[in-house]
Amino acid sequence: MEQFNSNARKTEKGITGLETAIILIAFVIVASVFAYVVLSAGLFSSQKAKEAVNSGLQSTMATVEIRGNIVAHMVGAEVQDISFCVGVPAAGSPVDFTPASANATDNRTQLVVVSYSDAQNYLPSVNWSIERLSWGNDDYLLDPNELFQMTIYMPSSGNISIGAYDSFSLEIKPPDGPVLTVERTIPSRISQYVNLH
């Protein structure tokens, strides 16, 4: 009987070792599944971060900048329109300046929106036009090697008139990229064309 008990003890040690091996294998499997989940989440978040960075770069590269002077055309003592040249930085992306008149056949609105504000008024959209000053191609995309003259027409309603000492703000909002803000004050001495420094 003692021999049977000693064999049983040895057999129990084998079973205990087998149970321990199964438990360890289960821990390894659970750990590998957990590691897979962590790696997948990390890859997903890094992909999302990459998309966010690329989106930020695209919007930064679509920047419009003023090149040269800003000139106000005065009729009497009031501003009728404001003109300035716009361009895109050398490493920038083209900006679509298709005017509303070119979109008349497909009922689209202007892609670039210009808003006006002063101390008493805010207009979310005012009329504007462009003229090509450098000819890269015949489309309305402002490419890095092109220059457009943009003319903003002041509203002709009775409430809004800009004259000497008046301050105003224009926001040029391209379809993509940051907003270009122009803030100026009309000087006291005015002529037909006033350079707004």
Short mmCIF file of C-alpha atoms in Angstrom, two decimals:
data_model
loop_
_atom_site.label_atom_id
_atom_site.label_comp_id
_atom_site.label_asym_id
_atom_site.label_seq_id
_atom_site.Cartn_x
_atom_site.Cartn_y
_atom_site.Cartn_z
CA MET A 1 0.00 0.00 0.00
CA GLU A 2 2.80 2.33 0.75
CA GLN A 3 4.13 1.76 -2.71
CA PHE A 4 0.74 2.63 -4.19
CA ASN A 5 0.62 5.85 -2.12
CA SER A 6 4.09 6.86 -3.24
CA ASN A 7 3.13 6.28 -6.90
CA ALA A 8 -0.01 8.32 -6.40
CA ARG A 9 2.04 11.18 -4.97
CA LYS A 10 4.32 11.11 -7.99
CA THR A 11 1.33 11.09 -10.30
CA GLU A 12 -0.18 14.06 -8.49
CA LYS A 13 3.02 16.03 -9.04
CA GLY A 14 2.70 15.35 -12.75
CA ILE A 15 -0.87 16.55 -12.80
CA THR A 16 0.07 19.63 -10.81
CA GLY A 17 2.82 20.41 -13.36
CA LEU A 18 0.37 19.92 -16.22
CA GLU A 19 -2.19 22.21 -14.56
CA THR A 20 0.50 24.82 -14.00
CA ALA A 21 1.52 24.60 -17.66
CA ILE A 22 -2.09 25.05 -18.81
CA ILE A 23 -2.51 28.07 -16.54
CA LEU A 24 0.73 29.60 -17.83
CA ILE A 25 -0.31 29.00 -21.43
CA ALA A 26 -3.66 30.69 -20.69
CA PHE A 27 -1.81 33.70 -19.22
CA VAL A 28 0.42 33.89 -22.30
CA ILE A 29 -2.61 33.76 -24.62
CA VAL A 30 -4.44 36.45 -22.63
CA ALA A 31 -1.29 38.60 -22.57
CA SER A 32 -0.82 38.23 -26.33
CA VAL A 33 -4.46 39.19 -26.99
CA PHE A 34 -4.04 42.20 -24.71
CA ALA A 35 -0.80 43.14 -26.49
CA TYR A 36 -2.57 42.87 -29.87
CA VAL A 37 -5.37 45.15 -28.65
CA VAL A 38 -2.86 47.70 -27.33
CA LEU A 39 -0.84 47.64 -30.56
CA SER A 40 -3.97 47.95 -32.70
CA ALA A 41 -5.17 50.92 -30.66
CA GLY A 42 -1.73 52.51 -30.96
CA LEU A 43 -1.65 52.02 -34.71
CA PHE A 44 -5.18 53.40 -35.04
CA SER A 45 -4.37 56.48 -32.95
CA SER A 46 -1.11 57.08 -34.85
CA GLN A 47 -3.06 56.87 -38.13
CA LYS A 48 -5.56 59.42 -36.81
CA ALA A 49 -2.69 61.65 -35.67
CA LYS A 50 -1.13 61.38 -39.13
CA GLU A 51 -4.44 62.37 -40.74
CA ALA A 52 -4.75 65.37 -38.39
CA VAL A 53 -1.21 66.53 -39.19
CA ASN A 54 -1.79 66.16 -42.94
CA SER A 55 -5.06 68.08 -42.68
CA GLY A 56 -3.32 70.85 -40.75
CA LEU A 57 -0.55 71.04 -43.35
CA GLN A 58 -3.06 71.23 -46.19
CA SER A 59 -4.96 74.09 -44.55
CA THR A 60 -1.74 75.95 -43.76
CA MET A 61 -0.45 75.56 -47.30
CA ALA A 62 -3.65 77.08 -48.74
CA THR A 63 -2.81 80.48 -47.32
CA VAL A 64 -3.64 83.69 -49.16
CA GLU A 65 -1.42 86.68 -48.51
CA ILE A 66 -1.53 90.35 -49.45
CA ARG A 67 1.22 91.48 -51.78
CA GLY A 68 1.73 95.22 -51.98
CA ASN A 69 -0.43 98.17 -51.03
CA ILE A 70 -4.07 98.35 -50.09
CA VAL A 71 -5.74 101.20 -51.99
CA ALA A 72 -9.15 102.74 -51.30
CA HIS A 73 -11.01 104.34 -54.21
CA MET A 74 -12.90 107.36 -52.88
CA VAL A 75 -15.96 108.99 -54.45
CA GLY A 76 -16.46 112.29 -52.71
CA ALA A 77 -15.66 111.63 -49.06
CA GLU A 78 -16.69 107.95 -49.04
CA VAL A 79 -14.95 104.71 -49.97
CA GLN A 80 -16.44 103.07 -53.03
CA ASP A 81 -14.10 100.09 -53.28
CA ILE A 82 -10.83 98.72 -51.91
CA SER A 83 -8.20 97.02 -54.07
CA PHE A 84 -5.12 94.97 -53.26
CA CYS A 85 -3.05 92.16 -54.74
CA VAL A 86 -3.19 88.64 -53.37
CA GLY A 87 -0.84 85.73 -53.85
CA VAL A 88 -0.04 82.29 -52.50
CA PRO A 89 3.32 81.50 -50.82
CA ALA A 90 5.87 79.59 -52.91
CA ALA A 91 5.20 76.28 -51.12
CA GLY A 92 1.46 76.91 -50.93
CA SER A 93 -1.47 75.16 -52.54
CA PRO A 94 -3.69 76.83 -55.17
CA VAL A 95 -6.75 78.73 -53.93
CA ASP A 96 -9.95 78.78 -56.01
CA PHE A 97 -11.15 82.37 -56.63
CA THR A 98 -13.96 81.46 -59.01
CA PRO A 99 -16.33 84.46 -58.87
CA ALA A 100 -20.10 84.15 -58.67
CA SER A 101 -20.59 85.32 -62.28
CA ALA A 102 -18.50 82.40 -63.57
CA ASN A 103 -20.74 80.03 -61.60
CA ALA A 104 -24.00 81.30 -63.06
CA THR A 105 -24.58 78.15 -65.13
CA ASP A 106 -24.33 75.71 -62.23
CA ASN A 107 -25.90 77.82 -59.45
CA ARG A 108 -22.88 77.63 -57.15
CA THR A 109 -21.97 80.53 -54.94
CA GLN A 110 -18.56 82.13 -54.58
CA LEU A 111 -15.96 79.83 -53.12
CA VAL A 112 -14.07 82.71 -51.47
CA VAL A 113 -16.26 84.74 -49.13
CA VAL A 114 -15.39 88.29 -48.07
CA SER A 115 -17.08 89.75 -44.99
CA TYR A 116 -17.09 93.39 -43.85
CA SER A 117 -17.32 94.85 -40.36
CA ASP A 118 -16.91 98.20 -38.66
CA ALA A 119 -17.96 99.65 -35.30
CA GLN A 120 -21.69 99.60 -36.19
CA ASN A 121 -22.08 97.03 -38.99
CA TYR A 122 -21.33 93.45 -39.96
CA LEU A 123 -21.98 92.04 -43.42
CA PRO A 124 -21.22 88.32 -43.79
CA SER A 125 -20.68 88.60 -47.55
CA VAL A 126 -19.84 91.55 -49.82
CA ASN A 127 -19.27 91.65 -53.57
CA TRP A 128 -15.78 91.36 -54.99
CA SER A 129 -13.99 90.76 -58.27
CA ILE A 130 -10.54 89.67 -59.39
CA GLU A 131 -8.24 90.60 -62.23
CA ARG A 132 -5.25 88.49 -63.24
CA LEU A 133 -2.02 90.48 -63.09
CA SER A 134 0.26 87.59 -64.04
CA TRP A 135 -0.79 84.97 -66.55
CA GLY A 136 0.09 81.47 -65.51
CA ASN A 137 -3.09 79.91 -66.95
CA ASP A 138 -6.69 80.85 -67.70
CA ASP A 139 -8.43 79.34 -64.68
CA TYR A 140 -9.48 81.01 -61.45
CA LEU A 141 -7.02 79.03 -59.33
CA LEU A 142 -4.50 81.34 -57.70
CA ASP A 143 -1.28 79.33 -58.04
CA PRO A 144 1.99 80.12 -56.23
CA ASN A 145 3.43 81.79 -59.36
CA GLU A 146 0.36 83.99 -60.02
CA LEU A 147 -0.89 87.34 -58.76
CA PHE A 148 -4.52 88.50 -58.67
CA GLN A 149 -5.82 92.00 -57.94
CA MET A 150 -8.85 91.72 -55.72
CA THR A 151 -11.40 94.55 -55.58
CA ILE A 152 -13.89 94.64 -52.71
CA TYR A 153 -17.01 96.73 -53.39
CA MET A 154 -18.43 98.61 -50.43
CA PRO A 155 -22.16 98.17 -49.90
CA SER A 156 -24.27 101.01 -51.26
CA SER A 157 -26.92 100.85 -48.54
CA GLY A 158 -27.70 104.06 -46.66
CA ASN A 159 -26.44 102.70 -43.30
CA ILE A 160 -22.86 102.03 -44.34
CA SER A 161 -20.46 104.73 -45.39
CA ILE A 162 -16.73 104.76 -44.78
CA GLY A 163 -14.99 108.12 -44.67
CA ALA A 164 -12.15 109.91 -42.94
CA TYR A 165 -11.13 108.45 -39.54
CA ASP A 166 -13.39 105.41 -39.99
CA SER A 167 -11.94 102.00 -39.21
CA PHE A 168 -13.09 98.80 -40.90
CA SER A 169 -12.18 95.16 -41.20
CA LEU A 170 -12.36 92.76 -44.15
CA GLU A 171 -12.08 88.99 -43.80
CA ILE A 172 -11.14 86.98 -46.89
CA LYS A 173 -12.25 83.39 -46.29
CA PRO A 174 -10.92 80.88 -48.84
CA PRO A 175 -12.57 77.44 -49.14
CA ASP A 176 -9.61 75.87 -47.30
CA GLY A 177 -6.99 77.41 -45.10
CA PRO A 178 -6.83 80.30 -42.66
CA VAL A 179 -8.81 83.52 -42.91
CA LEU A 180 -6.94 86.62 -44.11
CA THR A 181 -7.97 89.66 -42.05
CA VAL A 182 -7.41 93.22 -43.28
CA GLU A 183 -7.94 96.01 -40.74
CA ARG A 184 -7.45 99.62 -41.81
CA THR A 185 -8.43 103.20 -40.93
CA ILE A 186 -9.17 105.87 -43.53
CA PRO A 187 -6.80 108.82 -43.00
CA SER A 188 -7.97 112.41 -42.53
CA ARG A 189 -6.54 113.63 -45.84
CA ILE A 190 -8.27 111.91 -48.68
CA SER A 191 -7.98 112.02 -52.45
CA GLN A 192 -9.49 109.91 -55.22
CA TYR A 193 -7.11 107.03 -54.38
CA VAL A 194 -5.85 106.58 -50.83
CA ASN A 195 -3.04 104.21 -49.88
CA LEU A 196 -4.09 102.49 -46.64
CA HIS A 197 -0.76 101.70 -44.97
#
